[in-house]
CSV table of C-alpha atoms in Angstrom, one decimal:
chain,number,residue,atom,x,y,z
A,23,MET,CA,-151.7,-217.9,104.6
A,24,SER,CA,-153.0,-214.7,106.1
A,25,GLU,CA,-156.6,-214.2,106.9
A,26,LYS,CA,-158.8,-212.2,104.5
A,27,LEU,CA,-159.0,-208.6,105.6
A,28,ASP,CA,-162.4,-207.5,106.7
A,29,LEU,CA,-162.9,-204.2,104.7
A,30,SER,CA,-166.2,-203.4,106.4
A,31,GLN,CA,-164.4,-202.2,109.5
A,32,PHE,CA,-162.9,-199.4,107.4
A,33,GLU,CA,-166.1,-198.3,105.7
A,34,LYS,CA,-167.7,-194.9,106.3
A,35,LYS,CA,-171.3,-194.6,105.1
A,36,MET,CA,-172.4,-191.1,104.1
A,37,ILE,CA,-176.0,-190.7,102.8
A,38,ILE,CA,-178.2,-187.9,101.8
A,39,ARG,CA,-181.8,-188.5,102.9
A,40,LYS,CA,-185.0,-186.8,103.8
A,41,MET,CA,-185.2,-185.1,107.2
A,42,ASN,CA,-187.5,-186.6,109.8
A,43,HIS,CA,-188.8,-185.5,113.2
A,44,SER,CA,-186.1,-187.3,115.2
A,45,ASP,CA,-183.4,-185.2,113.5
A,46,ILE,CA,-184.7,-181.9,114.7
A,47,GLU,CA,-182.8,-181.6,117.9
A,48,ASN,CA,-179.5,-182.5,116.2
A,49,ILE,CA,-180.1,-180.0,113.4
A,50,ILE,CA,-180.8,-177.1,115.9
A,51,ASN,CA,-177.6,-178.0,117.9
A,52,MET,CA,-175.6,-178.1,114.6
A,53,GLN,CA,-177.0,-174.8,113.5
A,54,LYS,CA,-175.8,-173.1,116.7
A,55,LEU,CA,-172.2,-174.4,115.9
A,56,CYS,CA,-172.5,-173.3,112.2
A,57,PHE,CA,-173.9,-169.8,112.7
A,58,PRO,CA,-172.8,-168.5,116.1
A,59,GLY,CA,-174.5,-165.3,117.1
A,60,MET,CA,-177.5,-165.9,114.8
A,61,THR,CA,-180.9,-167.0,116.0
A,62,PRO,CA,-181.3,-170.8,115.4
A,63,TRP,CA,-184.4,-172.6,114.2
A,64,LYS,CA,-187.1,-173.3,116.7
A,65,VAL,CA,-188.6,-176.8,116.9
A,66,GLU,CA,-191.9,-175.5,115.5
A,67,HIS,CA,-190.1,-174.1,112.4
A,68,LEU,CA,-188.6,-177.5,111.4
A,69,GLU,CA,-191.9,-179.3,112.2
A,70,SER,CA,-193.7,-176.9,109.9
A,71,HIS,CA,-191.1,-177.6,107.2
A,72,LEU,CA,-191.8,-181.3,107.4
A,73,ASP,CA,-195.6,-180.6,107.3
A,74,MET,CA,-195.5,-178.2,104.4
A,75,PHE,CA,-192.8,-179.8,102.1
A,76,PRO,CA,-191.1,-182.9,103.5
A,77,ASP,CA,-189.3,-183.6,100.2
A,78,GLY,CA,-187.5,-180.3,100.4
A,79,GLN,CA,-185.9,-181.0,103.8
A,80,LEU,CA,-182.6,-183.0,103.5
A,81,VAL,CA,-179.9,-184.1,105.9
A,82,ALA,CA,-176.4,-185.6,105.4
A,83,GLU,CA,-175.7,-188.5,107.6
A,84,LEU,CA,-172.3,-190.2,108.3
A,85,ASP,CA,-172.3,-193.4,110.2
A,86,GLY,CA,-175.6,-192.5,111.9
A,87,ASP,CA,-174.6,-188.9,112.8
A,88,ILE,CA,-176.2,-185.8,111.2
A,89,ILE,CA,-173.4,-183.7,109.7
A,90,GLY,CA,-175.2,-181.4,107.4
A,91,SER,CA,-178.7,-180.3,106.3
A,92,CYS,CA,-180.6,-178.1,103.9
A,93,SER,CA,-184.1,-176.6,103.8
A,94,SER,CA,-186.1,-175.4,100.8
A,95,LEU,CA,-189.6,-174.6,99.6
A,96,ILE,CA,-191.3,-174.0,96.2
A,97,ILE,CA,-192.5,-170.5,95.2
A,98,ASN,CA,-193.3,-168.4,92.2
A,99,PHE,CA,-190.4,-166.1,92.5
A,100,ASP,CA,-192.0,-163.4,90.3
A,101,GLU,CA,-194.6,-162.8,93.1
A,102,TYR,CA,-191.9,-161.6,95.5
A,103,ASP,CA,-190.4,-158.1,95.6
A,104,ASP,CA,-186.9,-157.8,94.1
A,105,ARG,CA,-185.8,-156.6,97.5
A,106,HIS,CA,-187.5,-159.3,99.5
A,107,THR,CA,-186.1,-160.4,102.8
A,108,TRP,CA,-185.5,-163.9,104.2
A,109,ASP,CA,-188.6,-163.4,106.4
A,110,ASP,CA,-190.7,-162.5,103.4
A,111,VAL,CA,-189.8,-165.5,101.4
A,112,THR,CA,-190.0,-168.1,104.2
A,113,ASP,CA,-193.1,-166.7,106.1
A,114,GLU,CA,-190.7,-166.0,109.0
A,115,GLY,CA,-189.2,-169.4,108.8
A,116,TYR,CA,-192.4,-171.5,108.8
A,117,ILE,CA,-192.7,-171.8,104.9
A,118,THR,CA,-196.5,-171.9,105.1
A,119,ASN,CA,-196.2,-169.9,101.8
A,120,HIS,CA,-194.9,-173.1,100.1
A,121,ASN,CA,-196.6,-173.3,96.7
A,122,PRO,CA,-196.7,-176.8,95.2
A,123,ASP,CA,-197.6,-175.3,91.8
A,124,GLY,CA,-194.7,-172.9,91.8
A,125,TYR,CA,-191.9,-172.6,89.3
A,126,ASN,CA,-188.8,-172.2,91.6
A,127,LEU,CA,-187.1,-174.1,94.4
A,128,TYR,CA,-186.0,-171.5,97.0
A,129,GLY,CA,-183.1,-172.6,99.2
A,130,ILE,CA,-183.4,-171.1,102.6
A,131,GLU,CA,-180.5,-172.8,104.4
A,132,VAL,CA,-177.5,-175.1,103.9
A,133,MET,CA,-175.2,-176.0,106.7
A,134,VAL,CA,-172.3,-178.4,107.4
A,135,HIS,CA,-171.0,-179.4,110.8
A,136,PRO,CA,-167.6,-177.6,111.4
A,137,ASP,CA,-165.9,-181.0,112.1
A,138,TYR,CA,-166.9,-182.4,108.7
A,139,ARG,CA,-166.1,-179.6,106.3
A,140,ARG,CA,-163.9,-180.2,103.2
A,141,MET,CA,-165.6,-183.6,102.8
A,142,LYS,CA,-167.8,-182.3,99.9
A,143,VAL,CA,-170.9,-182.5,102.2
A,144,GLY,CA,-172.2,-179.2,100.9
A,145,HIS,CA,-171.7,-180.3,97.3
A,146,ARG,CA,-173.7,-183.5,98.0
A,147,LEU,CA,-176.6,-181.4,99.5
A,148,TYR,CA,-176.6,-179.0,96.5
A,149,GLU,CA,-176.6,-181.9,94.1
A,150,ALA,CA,-179.6,-183.4,96.0
A,151,ARG,CA,-181.4,-180.1,95.6
A,152,ARG,CA,-180.7,-180.1,91.8
A,153,GLU,CA,-182.1,-183.6,91.6
A,154,LEU,CA,-185.2,-182.3,93.5
A,155,ALA,CA,-185.6,-179.4,91.0
A,156,ARG,CA,-185.4,-181.9,88.1
A,157,GLU,CA,-187.8,-184.3,89.8
A,158,TYR,CA,-190.4,-181.6,90.3
A,159,ASN,CA,-189.7,-180.1,86.9
A,160,LEU,CA,-188.9,-176.6,88.3
A,161,LYS,CA,-187.4,-173.8,86.3
A,162,SER,CA,-184.6,-172.9,88.7
A,163,ILE,CA,-183.2,-173.0,92.2
A,164,ILE,CA,-182.9,-169.6,93.8
A,165,ILE,CA,-181.0,-168.8,97.0
A,166,GLY,CA,-180.3,-165.8,99.1
A,167,GLY,CA,-176.7,-166.4,100.0
A,168,ARG,CA,-174.7,-164.9,102.9
A,169,ILE,CA,-171.4,-163.1,102.3
A,170,PRO,CA,-169.9,-163.8,105.7
A,171,ASN,CA,-166.4,-162.4,105.0
A,172,TYR,CA,-167.8,-159.0,103.9
A,173,HIS,CA,-167.5,-157.5,107.4
A,174,LYS,CA,-163.7,-157.7,107.0
A,175,TYR,CA,-163.9,-155.4,103.9
A,176,ALA,CA,-166.9,-153.3,104.6
A,177,GLY,CA,-164.8,-150.2,105.5
A,178,GLU,CA,-163.0,-150.2,102.2
A,179,MET,CA,-165.5,-151.5,99.6
A,180,SER,CA,-169.3,-151.6,98.8
A,181,PRO,CA,-171.1,-154.9,98.8
A,182,ARG,CA,-171.1,-154.8,94.9
A,183,GLU,CA,-167.3,-154.3,94.9
A,184,TYR,CA,-166.8,-157.1,97.4
A,185,VAL,CA,-169.0,-159.5,95.3
A,186,ASP,CA,-167.1,-158.5,92.1
A,187,SER,CA,-163.8,-159.3,93.8
A,188,VAL,CA,-165.0,-162.7,94.9
A,189,GLN,CA,-166.2,-163.5,91.4
A,190,MET,CA,-162.8,-162.5,90.0
A,191,HIS,CA,-161.2,-164.8,92.7
A,192,LYS,CA,-159.4,-161.9,94.3
A,193,ILE,CA,-161.2,-162.5,97.6
A,194,TYR,CA,-162.4,-165.8,99.0
A,195,ASP,CA,-165.8,-166.0,100.6
A,196,PRO,CA,-166.8,-169.4,102.1
A,197,VAL,CA,-170.4,-169.1,101.0
A,198,LEU,CA,-170.4,-167.0,97.7
A,199,SER,CA,-167.3,-168.8,96.4
A,200,PHE,CA,-168.9,-172.2,97.0
A,201,GLN,CA,-172.2,-171.1,95.3
A,202,LEU,CA,-170.3,-169.9,92.2
A,203,ILE,CA,-168.4,-173.2,92.0
A,204,ASN,CA,-171.8,-175.0,92.1
A,205,GLY,CA,-173.1,-173.3,89.0
A,206,PHE,CA,-175.1,-170.4,90.6
A,207,THR,CA,-175.1,-167.0,88.9
A,208,LEU,CA,-175.6,-163.6,90.6
A,209,MET,CA,-179.0,-162.0,90.1
A,210,ARG,CA,-178.7,-159.0,92.5
A,211,ILE,CA,-177.6,-158.0,96.0
A,212,ASN,CA,-180.4,-157.6,98.6
A,213,PRO,CA,-179.9,-155.3,101.7
A,214,ASN,CA,-181.5,-156.2,105.1
A,215,TYR,CA,-181.9,-159.8,104.1
A,216,LEU,CA,-181.1,-161.3,107.4
A,217,PRO,CA,-181.2,-158.8,110.3
A,218,ASP,CA,-179.0,-161.0,112.6
A,219,ASP,CA,-176.4,-161.7,110.0
A,220,LYS,CA,-173.8,-159.3,111.2
A,221,GLN,CA,-170.9,-160.9,109.3
A,222,SER,CA,-172.6,-160.1,106.0
A,223,ASN,CA,-173.7,-156.7,107.3
A,224,LYS,CA,-177.3,-157.9,106.6
A,225,TYR,CA,-176.6,-158.2,102.8
A,226,ALA,CA,-177.3,-161.3,100.7
A,227,THR,CA,-176.5,-162.3,97.2
A,228,LEU,CA,-179.5,-163.5,95.3
A,229,MET,CA,-178.3,-166.4,93.2
A,230,GLU,CA,-179.9,-168.7,90.6
A,231,TRP,CA,-179.2,-172.1,89.1
A,232,ASN,CA,-181.2,-172.8,85.9
A,233,ASN,CA,-182.6,-176.3,85.3
A,234,VAL,CA,-181.7,-177.0,81.7
A,235,ASP,CA,-184.0,-180.1,81.8
A,236,TYR,CA,-187.0,-178.0,82.6
A,237,ARG,CA,-190.0,-178.8,80.4
A,238,PRO,CA,-192.6,-176.0,80.2
A,239,LYS,CA,-196.1,-177.1,80.9
A,240,SER,CA,-198.7,-175.1,79.0
A,241,LYS,CA,-201.3,-175.6,81.8
A,242,ARG,CA,-199.1,-173.7,84.2
A,243,HIS,CA,-198.7,-170.6,82.0
A,244,PHE,CA,-200.8,-167.5,82.5
A,245,LYS,CA,-202.8,-169.1,85.2
A,246,THR,CA,-205.5,-166.5,86.1
A,247,SER,CA,-208.0,-168.7,87.9
A,248,HIS,CA,-208.4,-172.0,89.7
A,249,PRO,CA,-212.2,-172.3,90.2
A,250,VAL,CA,-213.8,-174.8,92.5
A,251,ARG,CA,-217.6,-175.3,92.3
A,252,ILE,CA,-219.4,-176.2,95.5
A,253,CYS,CA,-223.0,-177.3,95.9
A,254,VAL,CA,-224.3,-176.8,99.4
A,255,VAL,CA,-227.3,-178.9,100.4
A,256,GLN,CA,-229.8,-177.5,102.9
A,257,TYR,CA,-231.4,-180.7,103.8
A,258,MET,CA,-235.0,-181.1,105.0
A,259,MET,CA,-235.5,-183.5,107.9
A,260,ARG,CA,-238.8,-185.3,107.4
A,261,GLN,CA,-240.4,-188.6,108.3
A,262,ILE,CA,-239.2,-191.5,106.1
A,263,ASP,CA,-240.0,-195.2,106.2
A,264,SER,CA,-236.8,-196.9,105.1
A,265,PHE,CA,-233.1,-196.5,104.3
A,266,THR,CA,-234.1,-196.6,100.6
A,267,ASP,CA,-236.2,-193.4,101.2
A,268,PHE,CA,-233.1,-191.7,102.6
A,269,ALA,CA,-230.9,-193.0,99.8
A,270,ASN,CA,-233.3,-191.7,97.2
A,271,GLN,CA,-233.2,-188.2,98.7
A,272,VAL,CA,-229.4,-188.2,98.9
A,273,GLU,CA,-229.1,-189.4,95.3
A,274,TYR,CA,-231.4,-186.6,94.1
A,275,PHE,CA,-229.2,-183.9,95.5
A,276,THR,CA,-226.0,-185.6,94.3
A,277,ASP,CA,-227.5,-185.7,90.8
A,278,VAL,CA,-228.3,-182.0,91.0
A,279,ALA,CA,-224.7,-181.2,92.1
A,280,SER,CA,-223.3,-183.4,89.3
A,281,ASP,CA,-225.6,-181.8,86.6
A,282,ALA,CA,-224.1,-178.4,87.7
A,283,HIS,CA,-220.6,-179.8,87.3
A,284,SER,CA,-219.8,-179.3,90.9
A,285,ASP,CA,-216.5,-180.4,92.4
A,286,PHE,CA,-218.0,-180.8,95.9
A,287,VAL,CA,-221.4,-181.5,97.3
A,288,VAL,CA,-221.8,-180.9,101.0
A,289,PHE,CA,-224.5,-182.4,103.3
A,290,PRO,CA,-225.2,-181.4,106.9
A,291,GLU,CA,-224.1,-182.8,110.2
A,292,ILE,CA,-225.9,-185.9,111.6
A,293,PHE,CA,-228.5,-185.7,108.9
A,294,THR,CA,-228.6,-189.5,109.0
A,295,THR,CA,-230.5,-189.2,112.2
A,296,GLN,CA,-233.5,-188.9,109.8
A,297,LEU,CA,-233.3,-192.7,109.9
A,298,MET,CA,-234.4,-192.6,113.5
A,299,SER,CA,-237.9,-191.6,112.3
A,300,PHE,CA,-238.6,-195.2,111.4
A,301,LEU,CA,-236.5,-197.0,114.1
A,302,ASN,CA,-239.3,-196.9,116.7
A,303,GLU,CA,-236.9,-196.3,119.6
A,304,LYS,CA,-237.9,-193.6,122.1
A,305,SER,CA,-234.7,-193.6,124.1
A,306,PRO,CA,-232.2,-191.2,122.4
A,307,SER,CA,-229.2,-193.2,123.6
A,308,MET,CA,-230.6,-196.5,122.3
A,309,ALA,CA,-231.8,-194.8,119.1
A,310,VAL,CA,-228.2,-193.7,118.4
A,311,ARG,CA,-226.9,-197.2,118.9
A,312,LYS,CA,-229.5,-198.5,116.4
A,313,LEU,CA,-228.5,-195.8,114.0
A,314,THR,CA,-224.9,-196.9,114.0
A,315,GLU,CA,-226.0,-200.3,112.5
A,316,TYR,CA,-226.5,-198.4,109.2
A,317,THR,CA,-222.8,-197.3,109.0
A,318,GLU,CA,-221.8,-199.7,106.3
A,319,GLU,CA,-224.9,-199.0,104.2
A,320,TYR,CA,-224.2,-195.3,104.6
A,321,ILE,CA,-220.6,-195.6,103.5
A,322,GLU,CA,-221.5,-197.9,100.5
A,323,LEU,CA,-224.2,-195.5,99.4
A,324,PHE,CA,-222.0,-192.4,99.4
A,325,THR,CA,-219.0,-194.2,97.9
A,326,ASP,CA,-221.1,-195.3,95.0
A,327,LEU,CA,-222.6,-191.9,94.5
A,328,ALA,CA,-219.3,-190.1,94.5
A,329,VAL,CA,-217.9,-192.4,91.8
A,330,ARG,CA,-221.1,-192.7,89.7
A,331,TYR,CA,-221.8,-188.9,89.7
A,332,ASN,CA,-218.1,-187.9,89.5
A,333,VAL,CA,-218.3,-185.5,92.5
A,334,ASN,CA,-216.5,-185.2,95.8
A,335,ILE,CA,-219.0,-185.6,98.6
A,336,ILE,CA,-218.7,-184.2,102.1
A,337,GLY,CA,-221.2,-186.8,103.5
A,338,GLY,CA,-222.5,-184.6,106.3
A,339,SER,CA,-221.7,-186.6,109.5
A,340,HIS,CA,-222.9,-189.9,111.0
A,341,PHE,CA,-222.8,-191.5,114.4
A,342,VAL,CA,-220.4,-194.4,114.3
A,343,LYS,CA,-219.7,-197.1,116.9
A,344,GLU,CA,-216.1,-198.2,116.8
A,345,ASP,CA,-214.2,-201.1,118.3
A,346,ASP,CA,-213.8,-199.5,121.7
A,347,ASP,CA,-217.7,-199.5,121.9
A,348,GLU,CA,-217.6,-195.7,122.0
A,349,ILE,CA,-219.8,-193.7,119.6
A,350,TYR,CA,-218.2,-190.9,117.5
A,351,ASN,CA,-219.6,-188.1,115.3
A,352,ILE,CA,-217.6,-188.6,112.1
A,353,ALA,CA,-217.7,-186.6,108.8
A,354,TYR,CA,-216.5,-188.6,105.8
A,355,LEU,CA,-214.9,-187.3,102.6
A,356,PHE,CA,-216.0,-189.5,99.7
A,357,ARG,CA,-213.7,-188.7,96.8
A,358,ARG,CA,-214.8,-189.2,93.2
A,359,ASP,CA,-212.0,-191.6,92.6
A,360,GLY,CA,-213.6,-193.9,95.2
A,361,THR,CA,-211.2,-193.3,98.1
A,362,ILE,CA,-212.5,-192.3,101.6
A,363,GLU,CA,-211.2,-190.2,104.5
A,364,LYS,CA,-212.8,-189.3,107.8
A,365,GLN,CA,-212.7,-186.5,110.4
A,366,TYR,CA,-213.9,-187.0,113.9
A,367,LYS,CA,-215.7,-184.2,115.7
A,368,LEU,CA,-213.3,-182.9,118.3
A,369,HIS,CA,-215.5,-180.8,120.6
A,370,ILE,CA,-218.7,-182.5,121.8
A,371,THR,CA,-221.6,-180.2,122.8
A,372,PRO,CA,-223.2,-180.7,126.2
A,373,ASN,CA,-226.4,-181.8,124.3
A,374,GLU,CA,-224.5,-184.6,122.5
A,375,ARG,CA,-222.9,-185.7,125.6
A,376,LYS,CA,-226.1,-185.7,127.7
A,377,TRP,CA,-228.5,-187.3,125.2
A,378,TRP,CA,-226.3,-189.6,123.1
A,379,GLY,CA,-223.1,-190.1,125.0
A,380,ILE,CA,-220.9,-189.1,122.1
A,381,SER,CA,-217.1,-189.3,122.5
A,382,PRO,CA,-214.6,-186.8,121.0
A,383,GLY,CA,-211.9,-187.4,118.4
A,384,ASP,CA,-208.4,-186.1,118.9
A,385,THR,CA,-206.8,-185.3,115.5
A,386,VAL,CA,-207.0,-182.4,113.0
A,387,ARG,CA,-207.0,-183.8,109.5
A,388,VAL,CA,-206.3,-182.0,106.2
A,389,PHE,CA,-207.2,-183.9,103.0
A,390,ASP,CA,-205.7,-183.8,99.5
A,391,THR,CA,-208.3,-183.7,96.8
A,392,ASP,CA,-208.3,-183.0,93.0
A,393,CYS,CA,-209.2,-179.4,93.9
A,394,GLY,CA,-206.5,-178.8,96.5
A,395,LYS,CA,-206.3,-179.4,100.3
A,396,ILE,CA,-209.4,-179.2,102.4
A,397,ALA,CA,-210.5,-179.6,106.0
A,398,ILE,CA,-213.7,-180.6,107.6
A,399,GLN,CA,-214.7,-179.1,111.0
A,400,ILE,CA,-218.0,-180.3,112.3
A,401,CYS,CA,-220.4,-177.7,113.7
A,402,TYR,CA,-219.1,-176.8,117.2
A,403,ASP,CA,-215.5,-177.3,116.0
A,404,ILE,CA,-215.6,-174.2,113.8
A,405,GLU,CA,-216.2,-172.2,117.0
A,406,PHE,CA,-212.7,-172.9,118.2
A,407,PRO,CA,-210.3,-170.7,116.1
A,408,GLU,CA,-207.2,-172.8,116.9
A,409,LEU,CA,-208.5,-175.7,114.8
A,410,ALA,CA,-208.9,-173.6,111.7
A,411,ARG,CA,-205.5,-172.0,112.1
A,412,ILE,CA,-203.9,-175.4,112.5
A,413,ALA,CA,-205.7,-176.7,109.4
A,414,THR,CA,-204.7,-173.6,107.4
A,415,ASP,CA,-201.0,-174.1,108.5
A,416,MET,CA,-201.4,-177.7,107.2
A,417,GLY,CA,-202.3,-176.3,103.8
A,418,ALA,CA,-206.2,-176.2,103.8
A,419,LYS,CA,-207.7,-173.7,101.4
A,420,ILE,CA,-211.4,-174.6,102.1
A,421,ILE,CA,-213.0,-175.6,105.4
A,422,PHE,CA,-216.3,-177.4,105.2
A,423,THR,CA,-218.6,-177.3,108.2
A,424,PRO,CA,-221.6,-179.6,108.3
A,425,PHE,CA,-223.8,-178.3,111.1
A,426,CYS,CA,-227.1,-179.1,112.9
A,427,THR,CA,-228.7,-176.4,115.1
A,428,GLU,CA,-232.2,-176.2,116.5
A,429,ASP,CA,-232.5,-172.5,116.9
A,430,ARG,CA,-231.3,-169.2,115.4
A,431,GLN,CA,-228.9,-168.5,118.2
A,432,GLY,CA,-227.1,-171.8,117.7
A,433,TYR,CA,-227.0,-171.2,113.9
A,434,LEU,CA,-225.6,-167.7,114.2
A,435,ARG,CA,-222.7,-169.0,116.4
A,436,VAL,CA,-221.8,-171.4,113.6
A,437,ARG,CA,-222.2,-168.8,110.9
A,438,TYR,CA,-220.4,-165.9,112.5
A,439,CYS,CA,-217.5,-168.1,113.5
A,440,SER,CA,-217.3,-169.6,110.0
A,441,GLN,CA,-217.1,-166.1,108.5
A,442,ALA,CA,-214.5,-165.1,111.1
A,443,ARG,CA,-212.4,-168.1,110.2
A,444,ALA,CA,-212.5,-167.1,106.5
A,445,VAL,CA,-211.1,-163.6,107.4
A,446,GLU,CA,-208.6,-164.7,110.0
A,447,ASN,CA,-207.0,-167.4,107.8
A,448,GLN,CA,-207.6,-166.1,104.3
A,449,ILE,CA,-209.5,-169.2,103.3
A,450,TYR,CA,-213.0,-170.2,102.1
A,451,THR,CA,-215.4,-171.7,104.5
A,452,VAL,CA,-218.6,-173.6,103.8
A,453,ILE,CA,-221.5,-174.4,106.1
A,454,SER,CA,-224.4,-176.8,105.4
A,455,GLY,CA,-227.3,-177.3,107.8
A,456,THR,CA,-230.5,-179.2,108.3
A,457,VAL,CA,-234.0,-177.7,108.3
A,458,GLY,CA,-237.5,-179.1,109.0
A,459,ASN,CA,-238.8,-181.3,111.8
A,460,LEU,CA,-238.8,-184.9,113.1
A,461,PRO,CA,-241.7,-184.6,115.6
A,462,ASP,CA,-241.5,-188.2,116.9
A,463,THR,CA,-237.7,-188.3,117.2
A,464,GLU,CA,-236.5,-187.2,120.7
A,465,ASN,CA,-233.8,-184.5,120.6
A,466,MET,CA,-234.0,-184.1,116.8
A,467,ASP,CA,-237.5,-182.6,116.6
A,468,ILE,CA,-236.7,-179.1,115.4
A,469,GLN,CA,-234.0,-177.6,113.1
A,470,TYR,CA,-232.9,-174.1,112.0
A,471,ALA,CA,-230.4,-173.3,109.3
A,472,GLN,CA,-229.3,-170.9,106.6
A,473,SER,CA,-226.3,-172.4,104.7
A,474,GLY,CA,-223.6,-170.6,102.8
A,475,ILE,CA,-220.2,-170.1,101.3
A,476,PHE,CA,-217.9,-167.4,102.7
A,477,ALA,CA,-214.7,-165.7,101.6
A,478,PRO,CA,-212.1,-163.4,103.1
A,479,SER,CA,-213.3,-159.8,103.0
A,480,ASP,CA,-211.2,-158.0,100.4
A,481,PHE,CA,-211.7,-156.4,97.0
A,482,GLU,CA,-211.2,-159.4,94.8
A,483,PHE,CA,-213.7,-161.5,96.7
A,484,ALA,CA,-217.5,-161.5,96.8
A,485,ARG,CA,-219.2,-158.4,98.3
A,486,ASP,CA,-219.7,-158.8,102.0
A,487,GLY,CA,-217.5,-161.9,101.9
A,488,ILE,CA,-220.6,-164.0,101.0
A,489,VAL,CA,-220.1,-166.1,97.9
A,490,GLY,CA,-223.7,-167.3,98.3
A,491,GLU,CA,-226.3,-168.3,100.8
A,492,THR,CA,-229.6,-170.2,101.0
A,493,ASP,CA,-232.9,-168.8,102.2
A,494,PRO,CA,-233.5,-169.6,105.9
A,495,ASN,CA,-235.3,-172.8,106.8
A,496,LEU,CA,-236.2,-174.0,103.3
A,497,GLU,CA,-235.0,-177.1,101.6
A,498,MET,CA,-232.8,-176.1,98.7
A,499,VAL,CA,-229.3,-176.1,97.2
A,500,MET,CA,-226.9,-173.3,96.7
A,501,ILE,CA,-224.1,-173.5,94.1
A,502,GLY,CA,-221.2,-171.2,94.1
A,503,ASP,CA,-217.7,-170.9,92.7
A,504,VAL,CA,-214.6,-170.1,94.7
A,505,ASP,CA,-211.2,-169.3,93.2
A,506,LEU,CA,-208.1,-170.7,94.8
A,507,GLU,CA,-205.8,-168.6,92.5
A,508,ILE,CA,-207.3,-165.4,93.8
A,509,LEU,CA,-206.9,-166.7,97.3
A,510,ARG,CA,-203.2,-167.4,96.7
A,511,ARG,CA,-202.6,-164.0,95.2
A,512,GLN,CA,-204.4,-162.2,98.1
A,513,ARG,CA,-202.3,-164.0,100.7
A,514,GLN,CA,-199.3,-162.4,99.1
A,515,SER,CA,-200.6,-159.0,98.3
A,516,GLY,CA,-204.0,-158.3,99.8
A,517,THR,CA,-205.1,-155.2,101.6
A,518,VAL,CA,-204.3,-157.1,104.8
A,519,ARG,CA,-202.3,-160.4,105.1
A,520,GLN,CA,-203.3,-162.1,108.3
A,521,LEU,CA,-201.1,-165.1,107.6
A,522,LYS,CA,-198.0,-163.2,106.7
A,523,ASP,CA,-198.4,-160.6,109.4
A,524,ARG,CA,-198.7,-163.0,112.4
A,525,ARG,CA,-196.4,-162.1,115.3
A,526,HIS,CA,-194.7,-165.4,115.8
A,527,ASP,CA,-192.3,-163.6,118.2
A,528,ILE,CA,-195.0,-163.1,120.8
A,529,TYR,CA,-197.6,-165.9,120.3
A,530,SER,CA,-198.0,-169.3,118.6
A,531,ILE,CA,-200.5,-172.2,118.4
A,532,GLN,CA,-199.0,-175.6,119.4
A,533,TYR,CA,-200.7,-178.6,117.9
A,534,LYS,CA,-199.8,-181.5,120.2
A,535,LYS,CA,-200.3,-184.3,117.7
């Protein structure tokens, strides 16, 4: 009797899966083979794709080898000019214009390794895209398709005549014919779509596949505004006798924010140093270590307030001793659903280092909230423009900056830089500072602040780019509304478009994390 045949030795395992960072080098090498003579992806392009929309980046894998890939993003196609180019719709390949609330999946590339063509790899990738459109409940998939055989006929027919001939099966085009078979219909022909696509004479066919399973959602129709209400607390540093005194003051301001139906309430940097006023420790370095003993009470207080008052709280910042025995300046986000995030201060001032021995963090974070993506950059950090640009590229629409400065010069550094970041990155920025005095607390004896909310400087935003500001050096709150829908529109069609107009060909910011 013959032995049973082991069928596993004959199996070939092809899967379609999400792209990951370890695939990037293989994808770039494959692209060079698929599109000779065209500029391939850069590593930072694909890294940005994974940061902005990881679900839209797919690869085909056969027995562990990458044999195909496709990239896409979500947009509102109506916001783009009918004659848009590939650079327009992809933000020059970085897809930082990806819009999670958009209606259309836009496919920006599909490729199959030359050694594995005619194995239905492209069909599998296209079907995965269709499933993605169904999963996200998108109206359609739109692609700007190459017509790589057109250069053979350019002397005898126009692009329209060539496309008509392909549609009537008189001419075969490897891309257009494939897209027609996959259910895409022609919308128009765009000139100058890809400047380095010489085979297509720079033309592209704009094609669309309609999702028949699309379910209209009324809340996404006629969206004219996406308001976010922010309550900024300009906090008075005064002598207190217990943590309970501190908690009472904080709850008062949280209640004020909640009564005004605020989405966020923002407290200043290291305002918990007010607790030092009753710790009876003259040495600043020892006082900070005593202060860290209140970390759990601080976190419990703000978590409770965020949930009870139904408001997201930027809990200023607090000195925290971690397992490495180092002390960090940490800002916490207390979401109103009870979850917590934290952002370490990355740049430590000479003062913090000298008096308190504070250690720096090393990661830029962007946080999801029920009002969109936000970032927190503590005081000195807002004075480094690279951080705000990195956070913006990661999707942040609002940057909150709790700060603590003792004089007008220090305050103006924070303010001017915060306003500059709003203009440079087309985002909203918020600063919240401490005022008052702690006469018996070494290195925290005087404060200076004027808190505010800032916008990009353009017609649809607040005059002078100031949504609102407090009076200098008075304890008070300021409540202002920012509109994320206006922000989104202005990024596409504002008087100036700093994000779209960046010269990626001559400079870039590399985030090493």
